[in-house]
mmCIF file of N, CA and C in Angstrom:
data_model
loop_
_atom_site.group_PDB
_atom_site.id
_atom_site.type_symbol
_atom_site.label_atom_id
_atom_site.label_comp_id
_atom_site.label_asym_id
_atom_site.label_seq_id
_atom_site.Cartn_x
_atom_site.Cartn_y
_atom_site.Cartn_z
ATOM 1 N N UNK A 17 104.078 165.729 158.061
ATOM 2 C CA UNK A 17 105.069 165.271 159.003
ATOM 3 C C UNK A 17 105.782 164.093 158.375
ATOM 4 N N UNK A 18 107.317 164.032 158.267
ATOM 5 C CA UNK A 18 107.837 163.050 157.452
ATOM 6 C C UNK A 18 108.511 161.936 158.780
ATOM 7 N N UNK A 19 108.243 161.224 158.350
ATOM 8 C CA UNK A 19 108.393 159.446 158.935
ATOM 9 C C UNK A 19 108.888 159.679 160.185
ATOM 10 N N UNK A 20 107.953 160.281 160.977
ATOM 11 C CA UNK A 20 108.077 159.612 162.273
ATOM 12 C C UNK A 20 106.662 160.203 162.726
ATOM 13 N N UNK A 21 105.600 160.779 162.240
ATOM 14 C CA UNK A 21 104.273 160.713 163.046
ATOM 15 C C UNK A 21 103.276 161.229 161.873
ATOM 16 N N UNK A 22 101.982 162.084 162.058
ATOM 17 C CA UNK A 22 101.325 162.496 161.221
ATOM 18 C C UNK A 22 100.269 161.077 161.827
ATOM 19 N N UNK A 23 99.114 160.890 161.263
ATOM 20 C CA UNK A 23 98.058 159.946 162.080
ATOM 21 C C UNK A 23 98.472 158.536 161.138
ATOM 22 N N UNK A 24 98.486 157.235 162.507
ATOM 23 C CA UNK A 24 98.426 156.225 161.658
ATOM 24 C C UNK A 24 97.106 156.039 160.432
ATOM 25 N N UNK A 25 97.185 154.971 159.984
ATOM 26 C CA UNK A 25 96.327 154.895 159.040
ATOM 27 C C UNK A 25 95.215 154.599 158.806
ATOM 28 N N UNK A 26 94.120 154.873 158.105
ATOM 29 C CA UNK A 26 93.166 154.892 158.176
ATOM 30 C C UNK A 26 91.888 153.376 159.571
ATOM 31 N N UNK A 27 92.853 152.434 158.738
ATOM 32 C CA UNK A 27 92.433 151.126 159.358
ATOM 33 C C UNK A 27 92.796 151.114 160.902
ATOM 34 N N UNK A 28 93.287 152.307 161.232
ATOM 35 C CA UNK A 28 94.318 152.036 162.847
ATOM 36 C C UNK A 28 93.909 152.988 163.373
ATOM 37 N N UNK A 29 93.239 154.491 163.124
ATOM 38 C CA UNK A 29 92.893 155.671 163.911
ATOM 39 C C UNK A 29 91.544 156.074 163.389
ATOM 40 N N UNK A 30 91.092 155.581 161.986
ATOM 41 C CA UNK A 30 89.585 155.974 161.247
ATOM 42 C C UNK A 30 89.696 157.276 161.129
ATOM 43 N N UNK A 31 88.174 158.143 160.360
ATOM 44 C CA UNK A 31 88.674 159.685 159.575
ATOM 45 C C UNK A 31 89.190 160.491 160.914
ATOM 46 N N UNK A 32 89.806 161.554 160.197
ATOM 47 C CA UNK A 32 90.607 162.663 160.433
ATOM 48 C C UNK A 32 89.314 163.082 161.727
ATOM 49 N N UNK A 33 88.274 163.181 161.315
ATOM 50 C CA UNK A 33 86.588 164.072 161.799
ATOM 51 C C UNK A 33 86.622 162.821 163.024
ATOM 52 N N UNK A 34 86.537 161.583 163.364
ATOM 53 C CA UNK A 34 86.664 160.804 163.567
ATOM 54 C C UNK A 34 87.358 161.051 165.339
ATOM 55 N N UNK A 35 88.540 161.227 164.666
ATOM 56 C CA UNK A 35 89.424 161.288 165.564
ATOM 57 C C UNK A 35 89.326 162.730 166.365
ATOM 58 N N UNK A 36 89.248 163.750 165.843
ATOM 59 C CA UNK A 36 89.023 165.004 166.578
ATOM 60 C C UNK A 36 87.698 164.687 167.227
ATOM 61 N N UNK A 37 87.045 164.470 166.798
ATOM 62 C CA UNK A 37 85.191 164.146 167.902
ATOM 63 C C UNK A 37 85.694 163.431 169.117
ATOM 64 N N UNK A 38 86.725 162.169 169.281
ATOM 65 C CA UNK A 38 86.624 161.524 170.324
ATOM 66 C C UNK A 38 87.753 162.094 171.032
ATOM 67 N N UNK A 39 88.620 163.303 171.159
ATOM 68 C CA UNK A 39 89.718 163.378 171.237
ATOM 69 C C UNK A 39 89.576 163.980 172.849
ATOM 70 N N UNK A 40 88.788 164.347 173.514
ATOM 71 C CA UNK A 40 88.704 165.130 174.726
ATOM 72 C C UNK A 40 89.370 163.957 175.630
ATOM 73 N N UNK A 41 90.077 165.045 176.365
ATOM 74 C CA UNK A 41 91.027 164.634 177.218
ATOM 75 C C UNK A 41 91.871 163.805 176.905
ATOM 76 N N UNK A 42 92.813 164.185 176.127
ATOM 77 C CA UNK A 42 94.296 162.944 175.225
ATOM 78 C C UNK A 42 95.295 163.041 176.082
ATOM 79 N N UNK A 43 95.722 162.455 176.464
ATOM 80 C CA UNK A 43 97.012 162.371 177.734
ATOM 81 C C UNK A 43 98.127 162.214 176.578
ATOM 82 N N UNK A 44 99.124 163.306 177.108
ATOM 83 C CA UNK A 44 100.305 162.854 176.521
ATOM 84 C C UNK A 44 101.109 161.467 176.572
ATOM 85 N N UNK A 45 100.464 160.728 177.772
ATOM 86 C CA UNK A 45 100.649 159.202 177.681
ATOM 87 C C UNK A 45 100.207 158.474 175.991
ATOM 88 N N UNK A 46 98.897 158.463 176.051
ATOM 89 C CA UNK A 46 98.064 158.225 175.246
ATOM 90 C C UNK A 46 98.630 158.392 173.355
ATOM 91 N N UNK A 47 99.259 159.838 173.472
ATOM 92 C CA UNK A 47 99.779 160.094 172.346
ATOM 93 C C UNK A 47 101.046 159.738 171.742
ATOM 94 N N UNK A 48 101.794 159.503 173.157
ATOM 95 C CA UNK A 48 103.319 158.470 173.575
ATOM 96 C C UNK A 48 103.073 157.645 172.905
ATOM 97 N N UNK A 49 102.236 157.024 173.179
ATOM 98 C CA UNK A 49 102.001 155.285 172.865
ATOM 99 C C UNK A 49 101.729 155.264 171.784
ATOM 100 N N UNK A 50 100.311 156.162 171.062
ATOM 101 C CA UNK A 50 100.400 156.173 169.279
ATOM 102 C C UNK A 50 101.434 156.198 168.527
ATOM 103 N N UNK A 51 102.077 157.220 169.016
ATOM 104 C CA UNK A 51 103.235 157.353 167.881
ATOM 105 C C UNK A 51 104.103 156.590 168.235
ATOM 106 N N UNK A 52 104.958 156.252 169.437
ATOM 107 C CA UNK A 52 105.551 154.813 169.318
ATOM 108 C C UNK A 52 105.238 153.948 168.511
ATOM 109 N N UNK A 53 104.087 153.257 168.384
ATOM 110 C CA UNK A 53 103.273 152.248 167.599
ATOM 111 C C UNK A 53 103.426 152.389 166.171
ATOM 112 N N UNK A 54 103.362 153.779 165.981
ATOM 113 C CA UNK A 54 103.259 153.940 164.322
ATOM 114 C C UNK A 54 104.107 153.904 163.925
ATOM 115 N N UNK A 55 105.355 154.715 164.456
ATOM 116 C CA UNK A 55 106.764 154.446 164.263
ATOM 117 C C UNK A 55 107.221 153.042 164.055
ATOM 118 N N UNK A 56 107.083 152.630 165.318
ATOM 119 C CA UNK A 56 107.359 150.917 165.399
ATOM 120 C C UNK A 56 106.809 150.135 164.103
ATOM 121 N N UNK A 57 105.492 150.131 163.743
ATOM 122 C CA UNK A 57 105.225 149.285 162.855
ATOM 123 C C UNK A 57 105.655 149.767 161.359
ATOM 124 N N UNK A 58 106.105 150.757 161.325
ATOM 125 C CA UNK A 58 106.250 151.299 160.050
ATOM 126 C C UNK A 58 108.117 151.081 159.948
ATOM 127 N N UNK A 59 108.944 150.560 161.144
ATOM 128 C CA UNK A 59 110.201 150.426 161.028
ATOM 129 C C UNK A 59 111.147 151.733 160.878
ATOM 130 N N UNK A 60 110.278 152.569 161.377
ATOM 131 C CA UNK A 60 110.835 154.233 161.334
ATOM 132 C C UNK A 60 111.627 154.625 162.925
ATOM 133 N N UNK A 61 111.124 153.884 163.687
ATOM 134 C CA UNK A 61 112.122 153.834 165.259
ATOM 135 C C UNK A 61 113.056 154.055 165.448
ATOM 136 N N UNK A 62 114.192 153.235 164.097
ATOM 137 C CA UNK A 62 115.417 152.887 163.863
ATOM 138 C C UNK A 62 116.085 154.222 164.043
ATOM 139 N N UNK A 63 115.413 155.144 163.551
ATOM 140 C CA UNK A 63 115.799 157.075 163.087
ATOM 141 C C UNK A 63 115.651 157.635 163.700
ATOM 142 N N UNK A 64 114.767 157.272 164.928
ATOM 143 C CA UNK A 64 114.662 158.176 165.743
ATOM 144 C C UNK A 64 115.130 158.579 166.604
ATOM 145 N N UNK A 65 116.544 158.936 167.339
ATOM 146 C CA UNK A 65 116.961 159.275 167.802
ATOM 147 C C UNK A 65 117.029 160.799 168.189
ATOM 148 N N UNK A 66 117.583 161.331 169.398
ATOM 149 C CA UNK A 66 117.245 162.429 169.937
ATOM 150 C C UNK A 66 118.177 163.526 168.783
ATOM 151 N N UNK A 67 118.871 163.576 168.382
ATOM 152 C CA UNK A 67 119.631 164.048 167.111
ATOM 153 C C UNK A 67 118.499 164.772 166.264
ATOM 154 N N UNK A 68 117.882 163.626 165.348
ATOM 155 C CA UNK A 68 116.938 163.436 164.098
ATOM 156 C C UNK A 68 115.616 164.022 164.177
ATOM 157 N N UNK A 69 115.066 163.574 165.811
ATOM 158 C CA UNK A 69 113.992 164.300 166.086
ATOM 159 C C UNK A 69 113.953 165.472 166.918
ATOM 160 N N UNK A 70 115.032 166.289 167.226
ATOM 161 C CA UNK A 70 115.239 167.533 167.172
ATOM 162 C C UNK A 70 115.506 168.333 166.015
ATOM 163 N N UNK A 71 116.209 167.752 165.187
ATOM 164 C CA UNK A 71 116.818 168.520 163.632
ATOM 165 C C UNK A 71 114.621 168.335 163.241
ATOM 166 N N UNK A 72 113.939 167.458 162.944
ATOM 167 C CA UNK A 72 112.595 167.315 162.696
ATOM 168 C C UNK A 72 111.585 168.546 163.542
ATOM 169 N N UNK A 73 111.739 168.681 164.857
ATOM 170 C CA UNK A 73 111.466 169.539 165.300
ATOM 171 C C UNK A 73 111.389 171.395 165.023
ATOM 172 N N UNK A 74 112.609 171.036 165.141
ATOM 173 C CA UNK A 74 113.107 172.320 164.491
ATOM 174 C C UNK A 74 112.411 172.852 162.937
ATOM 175 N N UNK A 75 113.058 172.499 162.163
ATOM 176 C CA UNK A 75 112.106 172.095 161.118
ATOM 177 C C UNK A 75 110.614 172.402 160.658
ATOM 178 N N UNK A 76 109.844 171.753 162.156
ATOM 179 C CA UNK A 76 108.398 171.727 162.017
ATOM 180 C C UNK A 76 107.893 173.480 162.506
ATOM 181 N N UNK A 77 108.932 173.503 163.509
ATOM 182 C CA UNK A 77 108.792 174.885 164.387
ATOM 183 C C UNK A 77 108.942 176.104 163.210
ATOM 184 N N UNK A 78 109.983 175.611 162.260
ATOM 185 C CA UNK A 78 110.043 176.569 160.907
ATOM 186 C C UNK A 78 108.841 176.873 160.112
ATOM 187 N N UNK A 79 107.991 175.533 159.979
ATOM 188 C CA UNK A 79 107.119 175.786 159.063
ATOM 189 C C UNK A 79 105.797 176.715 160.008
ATOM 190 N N UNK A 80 105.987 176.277 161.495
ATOM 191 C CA UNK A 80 104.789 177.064 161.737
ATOM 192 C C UNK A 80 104.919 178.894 162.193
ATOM 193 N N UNK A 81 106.157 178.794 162.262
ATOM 194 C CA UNK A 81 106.512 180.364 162.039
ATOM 195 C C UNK A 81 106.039 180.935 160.779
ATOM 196 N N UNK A 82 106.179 180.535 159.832
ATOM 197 C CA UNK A 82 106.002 180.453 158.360
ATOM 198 C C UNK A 82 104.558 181.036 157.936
ATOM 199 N N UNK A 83 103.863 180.322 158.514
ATOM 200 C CA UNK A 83 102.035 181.095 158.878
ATOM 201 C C UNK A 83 102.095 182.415 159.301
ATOM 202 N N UNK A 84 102.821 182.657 160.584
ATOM 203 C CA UNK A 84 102.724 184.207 161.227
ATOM 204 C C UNK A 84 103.698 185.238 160.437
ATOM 205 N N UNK A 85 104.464 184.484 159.584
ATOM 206 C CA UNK A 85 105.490 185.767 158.976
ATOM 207 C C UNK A 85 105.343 186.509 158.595
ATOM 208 N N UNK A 86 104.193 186.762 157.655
ATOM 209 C CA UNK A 86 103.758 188.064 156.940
ATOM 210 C C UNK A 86 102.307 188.921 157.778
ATOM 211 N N UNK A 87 102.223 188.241 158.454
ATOM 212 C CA UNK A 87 100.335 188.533 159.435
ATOM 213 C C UNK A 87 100.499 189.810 160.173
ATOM 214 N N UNK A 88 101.918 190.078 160.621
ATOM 215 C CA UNK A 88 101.619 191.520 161.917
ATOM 216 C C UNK A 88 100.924 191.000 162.651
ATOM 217 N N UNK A 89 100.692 191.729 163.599
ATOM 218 C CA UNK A 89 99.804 191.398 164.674
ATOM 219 C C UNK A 89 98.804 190.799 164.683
ATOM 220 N N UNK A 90 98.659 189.588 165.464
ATOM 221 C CA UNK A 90 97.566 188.382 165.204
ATOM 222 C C UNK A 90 96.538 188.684 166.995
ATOM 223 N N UNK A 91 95.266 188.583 166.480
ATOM 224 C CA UNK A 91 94.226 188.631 167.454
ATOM 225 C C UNK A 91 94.084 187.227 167.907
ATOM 226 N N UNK A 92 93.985 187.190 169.567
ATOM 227 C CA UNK A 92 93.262 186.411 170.431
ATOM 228 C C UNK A 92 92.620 185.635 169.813
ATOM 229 N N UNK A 93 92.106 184.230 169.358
ATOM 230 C CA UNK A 93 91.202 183.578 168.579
ATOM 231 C C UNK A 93 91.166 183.721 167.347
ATOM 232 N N UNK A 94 92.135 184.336 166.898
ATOM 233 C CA UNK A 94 92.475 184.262 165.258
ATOM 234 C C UNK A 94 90.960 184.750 164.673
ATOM 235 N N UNK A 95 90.326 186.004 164.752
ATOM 236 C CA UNK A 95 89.027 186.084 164.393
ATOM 237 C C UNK A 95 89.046 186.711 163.083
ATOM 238 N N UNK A 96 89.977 187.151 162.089
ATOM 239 C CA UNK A 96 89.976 187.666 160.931
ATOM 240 C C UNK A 96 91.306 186.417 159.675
ATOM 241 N N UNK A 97 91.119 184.754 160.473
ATOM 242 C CA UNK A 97 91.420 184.100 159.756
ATOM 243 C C UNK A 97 90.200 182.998 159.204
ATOM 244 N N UNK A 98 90.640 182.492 157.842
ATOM 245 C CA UNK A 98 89.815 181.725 157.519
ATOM 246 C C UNK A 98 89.824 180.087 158.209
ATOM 247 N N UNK A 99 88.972 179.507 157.850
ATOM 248 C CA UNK A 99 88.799 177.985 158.114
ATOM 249 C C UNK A 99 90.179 177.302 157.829
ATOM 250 N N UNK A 100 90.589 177.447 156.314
ATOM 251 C CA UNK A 100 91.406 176.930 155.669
ATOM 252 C C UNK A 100 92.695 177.181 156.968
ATOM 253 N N UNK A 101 92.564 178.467 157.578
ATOM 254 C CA UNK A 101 94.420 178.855 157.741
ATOM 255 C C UNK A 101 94.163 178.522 159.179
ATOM 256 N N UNK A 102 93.383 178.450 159.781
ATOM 257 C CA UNK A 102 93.389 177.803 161.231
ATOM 258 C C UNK A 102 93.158 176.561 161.253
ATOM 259 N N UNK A 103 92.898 175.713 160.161
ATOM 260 C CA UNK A 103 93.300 174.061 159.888
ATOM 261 C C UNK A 103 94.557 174.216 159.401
ATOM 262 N N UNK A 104 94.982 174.879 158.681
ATOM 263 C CA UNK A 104 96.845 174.378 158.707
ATOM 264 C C UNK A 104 98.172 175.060 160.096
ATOM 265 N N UNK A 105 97.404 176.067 160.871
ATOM 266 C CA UNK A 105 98.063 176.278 162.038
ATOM 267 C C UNK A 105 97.365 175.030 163.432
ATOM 268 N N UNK A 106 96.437 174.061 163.438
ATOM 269 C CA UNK A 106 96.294 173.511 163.671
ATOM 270 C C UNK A 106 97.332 172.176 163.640
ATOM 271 N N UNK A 107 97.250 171.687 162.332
ATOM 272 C CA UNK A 107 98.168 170.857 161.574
ATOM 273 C C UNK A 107 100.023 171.004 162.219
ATOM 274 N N UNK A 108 100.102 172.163 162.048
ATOM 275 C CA UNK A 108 101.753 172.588 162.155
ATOM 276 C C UNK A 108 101.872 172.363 163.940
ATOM 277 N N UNK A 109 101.018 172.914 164.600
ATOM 278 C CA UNK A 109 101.154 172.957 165.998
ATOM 279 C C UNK A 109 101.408 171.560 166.599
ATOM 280 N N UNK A 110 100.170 171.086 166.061
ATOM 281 C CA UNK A 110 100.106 169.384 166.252
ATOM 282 C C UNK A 110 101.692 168.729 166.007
ATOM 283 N N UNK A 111 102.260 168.803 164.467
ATOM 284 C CA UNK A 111 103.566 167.979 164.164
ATOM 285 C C UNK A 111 104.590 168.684 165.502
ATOM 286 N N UNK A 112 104.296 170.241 165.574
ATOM 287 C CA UNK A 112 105.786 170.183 166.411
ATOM 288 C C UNK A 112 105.149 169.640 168.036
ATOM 289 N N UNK A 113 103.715 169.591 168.489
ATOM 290 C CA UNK A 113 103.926 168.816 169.784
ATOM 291 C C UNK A 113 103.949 167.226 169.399
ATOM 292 N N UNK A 114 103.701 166.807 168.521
ATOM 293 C CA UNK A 114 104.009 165.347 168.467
ATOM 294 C C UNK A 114 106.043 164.911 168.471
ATOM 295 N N UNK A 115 106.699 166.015 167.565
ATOM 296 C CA UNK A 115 107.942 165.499 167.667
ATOM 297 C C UNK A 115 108.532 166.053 169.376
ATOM 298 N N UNK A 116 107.758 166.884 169.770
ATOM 299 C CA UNK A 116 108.749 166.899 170.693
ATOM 300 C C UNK A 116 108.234 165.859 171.800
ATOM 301 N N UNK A 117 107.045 165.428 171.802
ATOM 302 C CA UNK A 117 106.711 164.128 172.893
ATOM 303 C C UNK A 117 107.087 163.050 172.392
ATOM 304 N N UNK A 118 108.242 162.761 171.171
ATOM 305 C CA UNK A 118 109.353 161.865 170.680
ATOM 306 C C UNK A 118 110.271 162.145 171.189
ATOM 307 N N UNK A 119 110.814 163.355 171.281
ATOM 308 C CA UNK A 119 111.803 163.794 171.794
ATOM 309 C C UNK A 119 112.087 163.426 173.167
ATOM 310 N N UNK A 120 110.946 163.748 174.077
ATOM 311 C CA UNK A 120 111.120 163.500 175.131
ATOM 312 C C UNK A 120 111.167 162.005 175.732
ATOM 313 N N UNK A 121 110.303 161.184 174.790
ATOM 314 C CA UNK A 121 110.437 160.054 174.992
ATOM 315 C C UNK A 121 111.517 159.109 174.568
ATOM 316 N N UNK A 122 112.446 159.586 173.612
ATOM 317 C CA UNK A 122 113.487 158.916 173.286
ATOM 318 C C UNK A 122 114.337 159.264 174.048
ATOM 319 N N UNK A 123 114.593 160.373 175.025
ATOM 320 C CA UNK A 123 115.624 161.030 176.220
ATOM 321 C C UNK A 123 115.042 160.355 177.629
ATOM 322 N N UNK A 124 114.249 159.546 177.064
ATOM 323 C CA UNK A 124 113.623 158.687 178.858
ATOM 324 C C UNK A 124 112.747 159.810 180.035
ATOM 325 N N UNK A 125 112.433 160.961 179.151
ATOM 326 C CA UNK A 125 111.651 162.046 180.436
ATOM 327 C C UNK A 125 110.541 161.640 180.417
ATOM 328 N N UNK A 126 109.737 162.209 181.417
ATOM 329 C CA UNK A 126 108.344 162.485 181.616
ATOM 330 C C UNK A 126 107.675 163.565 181.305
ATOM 331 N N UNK A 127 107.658 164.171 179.895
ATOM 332 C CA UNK A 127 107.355 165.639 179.690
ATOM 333 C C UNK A 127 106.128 166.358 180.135
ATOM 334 N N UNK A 128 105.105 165.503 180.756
ATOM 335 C CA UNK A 128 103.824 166.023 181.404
ATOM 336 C C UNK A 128 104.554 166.420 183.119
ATOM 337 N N UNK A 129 105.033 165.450 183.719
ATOM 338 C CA UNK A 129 106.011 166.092 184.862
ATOM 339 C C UNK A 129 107.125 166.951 184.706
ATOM 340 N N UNK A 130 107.463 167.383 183.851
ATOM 341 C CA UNK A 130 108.690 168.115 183.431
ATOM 342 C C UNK A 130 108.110 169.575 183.497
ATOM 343 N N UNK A 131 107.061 169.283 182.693
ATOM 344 C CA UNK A 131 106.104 170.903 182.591
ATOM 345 C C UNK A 131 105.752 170.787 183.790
ATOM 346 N N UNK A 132 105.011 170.450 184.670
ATOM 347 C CA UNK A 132 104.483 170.768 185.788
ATOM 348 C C UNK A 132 105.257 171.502 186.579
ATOM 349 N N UNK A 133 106.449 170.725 186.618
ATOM 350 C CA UNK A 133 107.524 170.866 187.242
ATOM 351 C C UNK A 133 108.169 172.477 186.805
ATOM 352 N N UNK A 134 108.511 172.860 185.751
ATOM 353 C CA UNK A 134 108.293 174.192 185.356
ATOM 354 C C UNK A 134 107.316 174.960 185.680
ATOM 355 N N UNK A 135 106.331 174.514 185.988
ATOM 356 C CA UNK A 135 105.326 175.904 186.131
ATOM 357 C C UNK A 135 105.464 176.014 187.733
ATOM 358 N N UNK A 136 105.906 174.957 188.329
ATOM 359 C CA UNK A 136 105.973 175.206 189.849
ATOM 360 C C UNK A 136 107.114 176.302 190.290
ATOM 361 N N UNK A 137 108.309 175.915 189.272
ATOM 362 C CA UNK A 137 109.310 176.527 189.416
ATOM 363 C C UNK A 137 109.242 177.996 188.898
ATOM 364 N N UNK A 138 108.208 178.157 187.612
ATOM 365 C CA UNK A 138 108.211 179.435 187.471
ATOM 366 C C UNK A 138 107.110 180.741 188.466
ATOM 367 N N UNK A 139 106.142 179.769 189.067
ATOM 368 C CA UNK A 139 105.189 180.641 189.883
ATOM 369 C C UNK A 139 106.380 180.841 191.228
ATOM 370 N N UNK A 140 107.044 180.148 191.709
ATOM 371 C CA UNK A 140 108.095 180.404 192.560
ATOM 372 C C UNK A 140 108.969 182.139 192.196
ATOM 373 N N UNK A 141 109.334 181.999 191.029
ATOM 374 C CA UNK A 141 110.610 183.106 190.411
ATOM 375 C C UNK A 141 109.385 184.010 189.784
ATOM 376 N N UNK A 142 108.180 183.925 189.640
ATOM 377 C CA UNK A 142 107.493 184.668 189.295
ATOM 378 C C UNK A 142 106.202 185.179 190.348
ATOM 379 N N UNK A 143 106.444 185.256 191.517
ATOM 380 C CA UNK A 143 105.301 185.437 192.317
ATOM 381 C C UNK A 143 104.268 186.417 192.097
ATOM 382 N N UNK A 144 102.899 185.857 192.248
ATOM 383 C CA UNK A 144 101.729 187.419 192.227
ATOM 384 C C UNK A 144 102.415 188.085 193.112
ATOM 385 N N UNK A 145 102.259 189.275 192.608
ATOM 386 C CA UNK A 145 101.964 190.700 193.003
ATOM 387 C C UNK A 145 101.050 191.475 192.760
ATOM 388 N N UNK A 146 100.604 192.485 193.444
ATOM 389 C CA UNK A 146 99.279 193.132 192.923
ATOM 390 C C UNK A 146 99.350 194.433 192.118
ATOM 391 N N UNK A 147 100.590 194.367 191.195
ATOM 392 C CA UNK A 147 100.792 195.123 190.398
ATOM 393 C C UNK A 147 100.079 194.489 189.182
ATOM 394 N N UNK A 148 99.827 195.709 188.063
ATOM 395 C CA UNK A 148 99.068 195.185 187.204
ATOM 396 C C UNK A 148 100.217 194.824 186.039
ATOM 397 N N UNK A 149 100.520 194.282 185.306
ATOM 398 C CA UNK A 149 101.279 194.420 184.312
ATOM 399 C C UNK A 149 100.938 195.629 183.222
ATOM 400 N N UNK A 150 102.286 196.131 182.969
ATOM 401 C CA UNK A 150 102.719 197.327 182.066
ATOM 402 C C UNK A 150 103.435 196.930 180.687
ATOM 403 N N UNK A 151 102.483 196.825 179.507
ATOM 404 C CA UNK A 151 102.886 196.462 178.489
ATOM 405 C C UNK A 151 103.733 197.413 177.600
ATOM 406 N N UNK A 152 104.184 198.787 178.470
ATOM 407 C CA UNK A 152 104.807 199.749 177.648
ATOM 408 C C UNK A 152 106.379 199.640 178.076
ATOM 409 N N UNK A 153 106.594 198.931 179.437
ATOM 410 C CA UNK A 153 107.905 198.584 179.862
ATOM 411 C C UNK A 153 108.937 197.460 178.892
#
């Protein structure tokens, strides 16, 4: 991830192993505030604008397409990938939700209410029915 997230530094977040062990339950608040911080102290803020970290976004969203391009059809739990390739679809997923909770935070939203707010709106336009879904339609 180039200069605006990826984990602060060692002295500020400790190992990689570290950080995934304590990570249950991370509020997108929580992750707001890291990367603000890292940004901030690193003088990378200046760039960030909603422009830069969409063109970044985008970008990141490229590279993680990039994994599935040649795969065909990918199973539920990725059970015929290795260690290696579900730590770098890990990795990629991570940069594009970190730029876009920049994104959202440099546009002044609340992207944890924003989603909510979508799923309310979509169970509305999407109501159960007791039809089963038809994957041949």
């Amino acid at each position: 991830m180039s200069q605006s997230g990826g984990e602060l530094g060692s002295e500020e977040m400790g190992s990689s192993y570290e950080v995934a062990r304590n990570a249950k339950g991370v509020s997108l608040q929580e992750l707001r505030d890291r990367l603000a911080e890292f940004a901030q102290v690193r003088g990378w803020d200046q760039y960030h604008s909603p422009r830069n970290l969409l063109l970044a976004l985008v970008g990141e969203v490229g590279e993680l397409s990039e994994i599935f391009q040649w795969k065909g059809e990918v199973a539920r739990g990725l059970p015929n990938w290795t260690c290696d390739e579900k730590e770098h679809l890990e990795e990629e997923l991570s940069d594009v939700l970190l730029y876009l909770i920049q994104l959202a935070d440099v546009c002044g939203l609340d992207l944890g209410k924003a989603a909510l707010s979508k799923i309310v709106k979509n169970a509305r336009k999407y109501p159960v029915t007791n039809q089963t879904p038809n994957s041949t339609n």
